[in-house]
mmCIF file of C-alpha atoms in Angstrom:
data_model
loop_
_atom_site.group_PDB
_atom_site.id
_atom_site.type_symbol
_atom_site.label_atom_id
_atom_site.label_comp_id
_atom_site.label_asym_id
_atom_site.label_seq_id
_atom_site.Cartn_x
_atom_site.Cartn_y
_atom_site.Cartn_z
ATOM 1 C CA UNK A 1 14.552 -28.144 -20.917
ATOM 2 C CA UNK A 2 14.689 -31.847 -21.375
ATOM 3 C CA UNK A 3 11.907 -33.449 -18.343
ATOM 4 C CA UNK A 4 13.692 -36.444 -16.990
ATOM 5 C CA UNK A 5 11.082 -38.629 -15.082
ATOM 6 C CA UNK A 6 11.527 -41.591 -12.285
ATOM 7 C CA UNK A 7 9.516 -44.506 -11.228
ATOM 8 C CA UNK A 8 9.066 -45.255 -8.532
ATOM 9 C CA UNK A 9 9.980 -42.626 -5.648
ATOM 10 C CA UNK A 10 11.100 -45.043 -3.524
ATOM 11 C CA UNK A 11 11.217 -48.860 -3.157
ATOM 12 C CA UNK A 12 11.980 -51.769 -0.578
ATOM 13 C CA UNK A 13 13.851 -54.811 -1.372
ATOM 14 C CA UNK A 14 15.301 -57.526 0.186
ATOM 15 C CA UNK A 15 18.632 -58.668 -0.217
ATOM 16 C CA UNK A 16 19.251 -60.636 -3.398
ATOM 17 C CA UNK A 17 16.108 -58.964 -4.715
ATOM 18 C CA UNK A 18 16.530 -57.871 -8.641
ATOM 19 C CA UNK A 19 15.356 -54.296 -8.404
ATOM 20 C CA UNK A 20 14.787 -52.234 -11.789
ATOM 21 C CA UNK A 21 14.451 -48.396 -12.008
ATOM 22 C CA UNK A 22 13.027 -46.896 -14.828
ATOM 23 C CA UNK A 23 14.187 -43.029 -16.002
ATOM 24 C CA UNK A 24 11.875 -41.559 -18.758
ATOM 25 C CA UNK A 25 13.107 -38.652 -20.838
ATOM 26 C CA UNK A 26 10.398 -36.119 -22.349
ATOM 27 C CA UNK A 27 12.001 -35.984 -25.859
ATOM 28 C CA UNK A 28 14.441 -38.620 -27.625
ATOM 29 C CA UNK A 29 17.638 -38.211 -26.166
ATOM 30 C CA UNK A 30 18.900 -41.549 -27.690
ATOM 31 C CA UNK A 31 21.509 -43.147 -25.550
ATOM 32 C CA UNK A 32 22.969 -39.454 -23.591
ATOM 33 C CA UNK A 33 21.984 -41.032 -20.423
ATOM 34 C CA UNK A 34 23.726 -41.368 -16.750
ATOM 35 C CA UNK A 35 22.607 -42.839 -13.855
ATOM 36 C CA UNK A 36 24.038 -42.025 -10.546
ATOM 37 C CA UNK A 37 24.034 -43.264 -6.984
ATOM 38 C CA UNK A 38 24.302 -40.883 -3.948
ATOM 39 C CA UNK A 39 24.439 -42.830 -0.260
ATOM 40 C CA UNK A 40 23.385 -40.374 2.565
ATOM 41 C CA UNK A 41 25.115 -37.058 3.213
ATOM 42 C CA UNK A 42 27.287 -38.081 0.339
ATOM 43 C CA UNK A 43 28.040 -36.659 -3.145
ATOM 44 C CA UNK A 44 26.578 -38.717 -6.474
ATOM 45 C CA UNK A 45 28.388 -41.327 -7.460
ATOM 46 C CA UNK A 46 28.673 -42.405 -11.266
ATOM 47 C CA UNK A 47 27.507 -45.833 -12.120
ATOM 48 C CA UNK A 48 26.384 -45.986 -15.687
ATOM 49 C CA UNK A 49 27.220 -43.896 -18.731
ATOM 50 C CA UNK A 50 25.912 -43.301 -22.541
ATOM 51 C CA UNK A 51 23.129 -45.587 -21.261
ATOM 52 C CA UNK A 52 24.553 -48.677 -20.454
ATOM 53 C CA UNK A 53 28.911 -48.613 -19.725
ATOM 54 C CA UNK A 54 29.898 -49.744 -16.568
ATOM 55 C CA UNK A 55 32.022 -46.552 -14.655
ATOM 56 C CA UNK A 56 35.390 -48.341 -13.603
ATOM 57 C CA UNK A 57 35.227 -49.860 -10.421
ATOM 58 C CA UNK A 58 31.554 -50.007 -10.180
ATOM 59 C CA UNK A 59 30.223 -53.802 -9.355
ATOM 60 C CA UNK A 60 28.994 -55.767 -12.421
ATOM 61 C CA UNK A 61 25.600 -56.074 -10.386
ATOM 62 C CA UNK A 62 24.787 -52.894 -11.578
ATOM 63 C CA UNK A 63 23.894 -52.686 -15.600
ATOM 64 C CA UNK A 64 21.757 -50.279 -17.569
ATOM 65 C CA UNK A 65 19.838 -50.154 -20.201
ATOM 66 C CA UNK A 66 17.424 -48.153 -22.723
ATOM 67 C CA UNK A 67 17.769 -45.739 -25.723
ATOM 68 C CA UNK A 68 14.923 -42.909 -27.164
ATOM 69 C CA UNK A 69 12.906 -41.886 -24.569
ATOM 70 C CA UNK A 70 12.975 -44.781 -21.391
ATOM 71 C CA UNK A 71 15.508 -45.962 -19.539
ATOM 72 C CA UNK A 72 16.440 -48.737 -16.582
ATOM 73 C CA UNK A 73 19.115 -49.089 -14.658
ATOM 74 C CA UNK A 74 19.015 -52.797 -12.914
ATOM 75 C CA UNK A 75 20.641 -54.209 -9.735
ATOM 76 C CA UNK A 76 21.000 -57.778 -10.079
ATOM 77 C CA UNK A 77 21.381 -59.259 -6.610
ATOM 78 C CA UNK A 78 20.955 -56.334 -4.533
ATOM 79 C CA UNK A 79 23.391 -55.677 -1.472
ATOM 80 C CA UNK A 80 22.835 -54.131 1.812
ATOM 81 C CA UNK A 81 25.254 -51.488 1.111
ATOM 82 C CA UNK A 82 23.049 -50.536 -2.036
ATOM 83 C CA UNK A 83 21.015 -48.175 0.263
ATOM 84 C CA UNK A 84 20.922 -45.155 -1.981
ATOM 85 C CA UNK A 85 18.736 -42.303 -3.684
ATOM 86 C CA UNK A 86 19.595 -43.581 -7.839
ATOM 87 C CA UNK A 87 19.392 -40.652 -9.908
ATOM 88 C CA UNK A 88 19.536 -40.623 -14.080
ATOM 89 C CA UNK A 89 21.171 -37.840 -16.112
ATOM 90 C CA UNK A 90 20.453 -36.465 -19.243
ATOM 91 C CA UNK A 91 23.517 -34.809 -21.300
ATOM 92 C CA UNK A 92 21.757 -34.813 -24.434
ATOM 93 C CA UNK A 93 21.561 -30.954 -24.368
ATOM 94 C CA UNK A 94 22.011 -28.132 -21.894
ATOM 95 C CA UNK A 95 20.530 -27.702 -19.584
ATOM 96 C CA UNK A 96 21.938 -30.863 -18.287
ATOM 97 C CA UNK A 97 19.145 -32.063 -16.004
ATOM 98 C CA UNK A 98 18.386 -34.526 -13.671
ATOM 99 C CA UNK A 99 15.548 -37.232 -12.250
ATOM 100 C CA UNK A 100 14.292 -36.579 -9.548
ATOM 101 C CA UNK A 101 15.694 -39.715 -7.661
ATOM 102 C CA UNK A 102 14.543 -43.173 -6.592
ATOM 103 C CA UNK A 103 15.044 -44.078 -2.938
ATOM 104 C CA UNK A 104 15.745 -48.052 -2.121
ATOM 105 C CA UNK A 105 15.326 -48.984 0.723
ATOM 106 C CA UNK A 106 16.412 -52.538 2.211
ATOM 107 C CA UNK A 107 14.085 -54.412 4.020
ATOM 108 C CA UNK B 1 42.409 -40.453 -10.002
ATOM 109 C CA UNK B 2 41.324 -36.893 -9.708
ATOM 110 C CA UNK B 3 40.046 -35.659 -6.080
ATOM 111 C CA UNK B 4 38.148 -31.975 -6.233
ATOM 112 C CA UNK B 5 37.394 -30.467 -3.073
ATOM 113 C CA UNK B 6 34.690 -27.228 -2.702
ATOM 114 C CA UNK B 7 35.976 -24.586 -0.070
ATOM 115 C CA UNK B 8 33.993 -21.323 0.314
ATOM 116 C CA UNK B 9 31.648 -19.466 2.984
ATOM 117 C CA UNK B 10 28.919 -21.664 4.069
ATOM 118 C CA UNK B 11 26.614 -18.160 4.977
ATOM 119 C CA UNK B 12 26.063 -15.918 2.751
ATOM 120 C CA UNK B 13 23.396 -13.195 3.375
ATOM 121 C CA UNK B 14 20.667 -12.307 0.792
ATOM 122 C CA UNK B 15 21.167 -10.436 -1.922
ATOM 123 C CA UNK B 16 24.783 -10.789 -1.419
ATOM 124 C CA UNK B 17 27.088 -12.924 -3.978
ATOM 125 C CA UNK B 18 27.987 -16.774 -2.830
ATOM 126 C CA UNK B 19 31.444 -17.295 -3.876
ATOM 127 C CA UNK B 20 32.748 -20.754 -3.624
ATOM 128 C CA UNK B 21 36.445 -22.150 -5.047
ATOM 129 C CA UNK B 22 37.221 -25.895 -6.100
ATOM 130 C CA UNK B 23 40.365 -27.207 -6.262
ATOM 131 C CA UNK B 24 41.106 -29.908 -8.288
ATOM 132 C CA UNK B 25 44.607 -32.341 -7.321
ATOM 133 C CA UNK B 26 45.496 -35.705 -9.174
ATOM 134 C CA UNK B 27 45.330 -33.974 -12.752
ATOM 135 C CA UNK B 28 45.838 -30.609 -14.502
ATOM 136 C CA UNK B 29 42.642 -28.348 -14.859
ATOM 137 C CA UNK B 30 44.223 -27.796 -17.887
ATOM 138 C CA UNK B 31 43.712 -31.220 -19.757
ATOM 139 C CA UNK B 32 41.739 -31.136 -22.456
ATOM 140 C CA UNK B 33 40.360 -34.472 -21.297
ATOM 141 C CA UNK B 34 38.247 -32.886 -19.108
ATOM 142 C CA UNK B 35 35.961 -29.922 -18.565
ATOM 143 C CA UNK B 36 34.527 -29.224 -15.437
ATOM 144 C CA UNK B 37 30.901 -28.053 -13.523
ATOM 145 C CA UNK B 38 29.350 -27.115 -10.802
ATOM 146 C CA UNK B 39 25.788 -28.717 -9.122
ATOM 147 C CA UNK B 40 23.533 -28.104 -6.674
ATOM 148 C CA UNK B 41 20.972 -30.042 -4.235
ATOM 149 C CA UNK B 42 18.491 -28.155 -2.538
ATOM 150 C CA UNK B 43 17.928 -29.509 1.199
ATOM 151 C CA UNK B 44 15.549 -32.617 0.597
ATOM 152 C CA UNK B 45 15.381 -32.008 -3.005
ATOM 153 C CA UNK B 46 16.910 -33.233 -6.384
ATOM 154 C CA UNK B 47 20.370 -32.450 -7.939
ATOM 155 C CA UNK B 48 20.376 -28.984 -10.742
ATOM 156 C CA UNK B 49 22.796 -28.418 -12.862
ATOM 157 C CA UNK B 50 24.102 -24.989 -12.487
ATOM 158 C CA UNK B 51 26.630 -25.072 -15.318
ATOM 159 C CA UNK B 52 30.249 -25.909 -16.723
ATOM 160 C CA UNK B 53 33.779 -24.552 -18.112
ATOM 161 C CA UNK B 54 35.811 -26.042 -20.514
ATOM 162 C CA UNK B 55 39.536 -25.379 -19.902
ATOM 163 C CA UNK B 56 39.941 -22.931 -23.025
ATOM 164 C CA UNK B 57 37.332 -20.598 -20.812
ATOM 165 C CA UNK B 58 34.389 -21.243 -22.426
ATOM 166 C CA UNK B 59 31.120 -21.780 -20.477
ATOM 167 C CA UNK B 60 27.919 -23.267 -20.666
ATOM 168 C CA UNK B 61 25.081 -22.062 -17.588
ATOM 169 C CA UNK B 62 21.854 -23.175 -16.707
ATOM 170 C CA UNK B 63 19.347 -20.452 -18.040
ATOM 171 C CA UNK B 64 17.209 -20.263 -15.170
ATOM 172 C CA UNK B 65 20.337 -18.961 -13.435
ATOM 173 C CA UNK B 66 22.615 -17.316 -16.503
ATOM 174 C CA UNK B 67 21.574 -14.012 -15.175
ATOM 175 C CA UNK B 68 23.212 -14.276 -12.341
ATOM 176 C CA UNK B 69 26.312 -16.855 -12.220
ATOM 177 C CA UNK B 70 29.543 -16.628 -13.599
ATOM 178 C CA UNK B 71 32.556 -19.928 -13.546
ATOM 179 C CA UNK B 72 36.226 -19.397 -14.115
ATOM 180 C CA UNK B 73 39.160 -20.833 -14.478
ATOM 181 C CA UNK B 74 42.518 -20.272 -12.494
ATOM 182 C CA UNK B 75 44.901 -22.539 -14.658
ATOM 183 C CA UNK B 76 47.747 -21.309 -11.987
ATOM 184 C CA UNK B 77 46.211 -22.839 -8.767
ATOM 185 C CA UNK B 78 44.523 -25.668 -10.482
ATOM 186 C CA UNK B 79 41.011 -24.540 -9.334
ATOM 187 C CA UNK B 80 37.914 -23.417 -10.710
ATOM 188 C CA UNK B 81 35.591 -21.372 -9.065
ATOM 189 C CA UNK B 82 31.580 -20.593 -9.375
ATOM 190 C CA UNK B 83 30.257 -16.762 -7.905
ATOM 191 C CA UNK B 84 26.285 -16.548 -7.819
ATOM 192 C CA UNK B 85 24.890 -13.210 -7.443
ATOM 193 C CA UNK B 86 21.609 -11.815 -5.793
ATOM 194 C CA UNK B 87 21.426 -15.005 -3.615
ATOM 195 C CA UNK B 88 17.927 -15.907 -1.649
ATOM 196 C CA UNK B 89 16.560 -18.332 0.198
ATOM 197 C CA UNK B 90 16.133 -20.574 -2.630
ATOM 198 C CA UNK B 91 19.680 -20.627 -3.502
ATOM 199 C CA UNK B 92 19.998 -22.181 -0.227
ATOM 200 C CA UNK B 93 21.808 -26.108 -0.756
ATOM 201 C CA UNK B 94 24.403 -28.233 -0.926
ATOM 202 C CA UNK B 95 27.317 -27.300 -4.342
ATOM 203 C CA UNK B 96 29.126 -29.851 -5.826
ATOM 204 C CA UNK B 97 32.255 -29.516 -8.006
ATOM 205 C CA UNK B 98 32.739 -32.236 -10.918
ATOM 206 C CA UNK B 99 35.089 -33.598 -13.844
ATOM 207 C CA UNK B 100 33.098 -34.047 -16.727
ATOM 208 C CA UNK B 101 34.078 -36.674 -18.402
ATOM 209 C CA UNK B 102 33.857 -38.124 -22.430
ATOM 210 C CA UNK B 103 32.667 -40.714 -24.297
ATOM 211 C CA UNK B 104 33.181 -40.408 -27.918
ATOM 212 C CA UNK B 105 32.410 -42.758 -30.246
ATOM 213 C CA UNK B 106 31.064 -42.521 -34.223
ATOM 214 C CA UNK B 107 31.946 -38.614 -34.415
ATOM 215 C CA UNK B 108 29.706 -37.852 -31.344
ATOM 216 C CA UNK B 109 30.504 -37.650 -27.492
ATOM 217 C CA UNK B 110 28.454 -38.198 -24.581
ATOM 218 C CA UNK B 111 29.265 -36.181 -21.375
ATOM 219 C CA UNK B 112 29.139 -37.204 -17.954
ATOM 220 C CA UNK B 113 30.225 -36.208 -14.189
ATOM 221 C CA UNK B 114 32.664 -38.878 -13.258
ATOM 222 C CA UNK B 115 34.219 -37.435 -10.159
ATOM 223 C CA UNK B 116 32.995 -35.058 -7.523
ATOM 224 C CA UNK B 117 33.719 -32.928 -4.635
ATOM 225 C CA UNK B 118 32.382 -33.670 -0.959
ATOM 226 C CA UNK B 119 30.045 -30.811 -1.277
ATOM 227 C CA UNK B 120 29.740 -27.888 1.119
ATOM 228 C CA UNK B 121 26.499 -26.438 2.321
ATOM 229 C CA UNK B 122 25.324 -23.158 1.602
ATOM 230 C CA UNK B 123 22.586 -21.278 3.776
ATOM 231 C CA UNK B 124 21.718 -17.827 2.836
ATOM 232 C CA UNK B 125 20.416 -15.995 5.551
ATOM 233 C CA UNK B 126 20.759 -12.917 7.798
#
C-alpha cells in the first residue's frame, strides 16, 4: 500500500492568512493525487484533482500543486467558512488510500 | 449533477454481515462515465477505502478487507450496494457511497471521488 503522509495535523489561521498543506506520498505516484475537504459531520468534498485541476464550482482560492512524491494544496486568502479537516488522495494504485487529514482551524 | 444517498441498518451485531444499499438519482449507474465505491471513516479517525465497481460488474476491494466484502450492481433500481461479513467492533464507522470520476489525458486516466453520499453510521454491537 501506497503511505500517504500530512503536515501538519492541524493549524490556526486568521482570515486572509495564505495557508499551505503539504501531502507526501511514500513512492512516486506522479501527479494521481486528490485533495479533499470534509466540514464537520459532513461527507468529503472534492477540491483538487490529478494534482492540481480545480473540481467545478470550487473557489479559485483553492489551487494545488506537486508531482513525484510531495504535494500542497494552498488556500490563498483563507475564509471563515474554510473550517475543515483537508485530506489528499492517492489513485495511483489500489488500494486507493488516504492522508490522514489536516485540521484548520480559524483563529 | 448526480446525488447518491446510503440507506441500510445502522446496528449490526458482531459477527453478523452489515448490508448497506446506495442509490444513485441524477444519472444512470449504468454510464460508462462513471464507476462507483464505497468508503469508510472510523469515529475520530481517517477516511479507508473499502473498494469499487465498475458498471460492467467488475470490482476492485481493499485487501485488508477482500476476505470479507462483496459490491454489486442493481442496473434495474439504479443502486449499488456493499455487504461486509464477520463485522466487529472495528468495522464500527461512518460509509460513504461515491461516483468515481475520470481524467484522461495522454493514454492514461486519473480517478477520483467527485460526488458522495451523506454517509450513515454504522455501530456494531450487541
Amino acid at each position: 500500500d501506497i503511505q500517504m503522509t500530512q503536515s501538519p495535523s492541524s493549524l490556526s489561521a486568521s482570515v486572509g492568512d495564505r495557508v499551505t498543506i503539504t501531502c507526501r506520498a511514500g513512492q512516486s505516484i506522479s501527479s494521481y493525487l486528490n485533495w479533499y475537504q470534509q466540514k464537520p459531520g459532513k461527507a468529503p468534498k472534492l477540491l483538487i484533482y490529478a494534482a492540481s485541476s480545480l473540481q467545478s464550482g470550487v473557489p479559485s482560492r483553492f489551487s494545488g500543486s506537486g508531482s513525484g512524491t510531495d504535494f500542497t494544496l494552498t488556500i490563498s486568502s483563507l475564509q471563515p467558512e474554510d473550517l475543515a479537516t483537508y485530506s489528499c488522495q492517492q489513485s495511483y494504485s489500489t488500494p486507493y488510500t488516504f492522508g490522514q487529514g489536516t485540521k484548520l482551524e480559524i483563529k | 449533477q448526480l446525488q447518491l444517498q446510503e440507506s441500510g441498518p445502522g446496528l449490526v451485531k458482531p459477527s453478523e454481515t452489515l448490508s448497506l444499499t446506495c442509490t444513485v438519482s441524477g444519472g444512470s449507474i449504468s454510464s460508462s462515465s462513471y464507476y462507483w465505491g464505497w468508503i469508510r471513516q472510523p469515529p475520530g479517525k481517517g477516511l479507508e477505502w473499502i473498494g469499487s465497481i465498475y458498471y460492467s460488474g467488475s470490482t476492485y476491494y481493499n485487501p485488508s478487507l477482500k476476505s470479507r466484502v462483496t459490491i454489486s450492481v442493481d442496473t434495474s433500481k439504479n443502486q449499488f450496494s456493499l455487504k461486509l461479513s464477520s463485522v466487529t467492533a472495528a468495522d464500527t464507522a461512518v460509509y460513504y457511497c461515491a461516483s468515481v470520476g475520470s481524467y484522461c489525458s495522454g493514454g492514461s486516466c486519473k480517478y477520483y471521488f467527485d460526488y458522495w453520499g451523506q454517509g450513515t453510521l454504522v455501530t456494531v454491537s450487541s
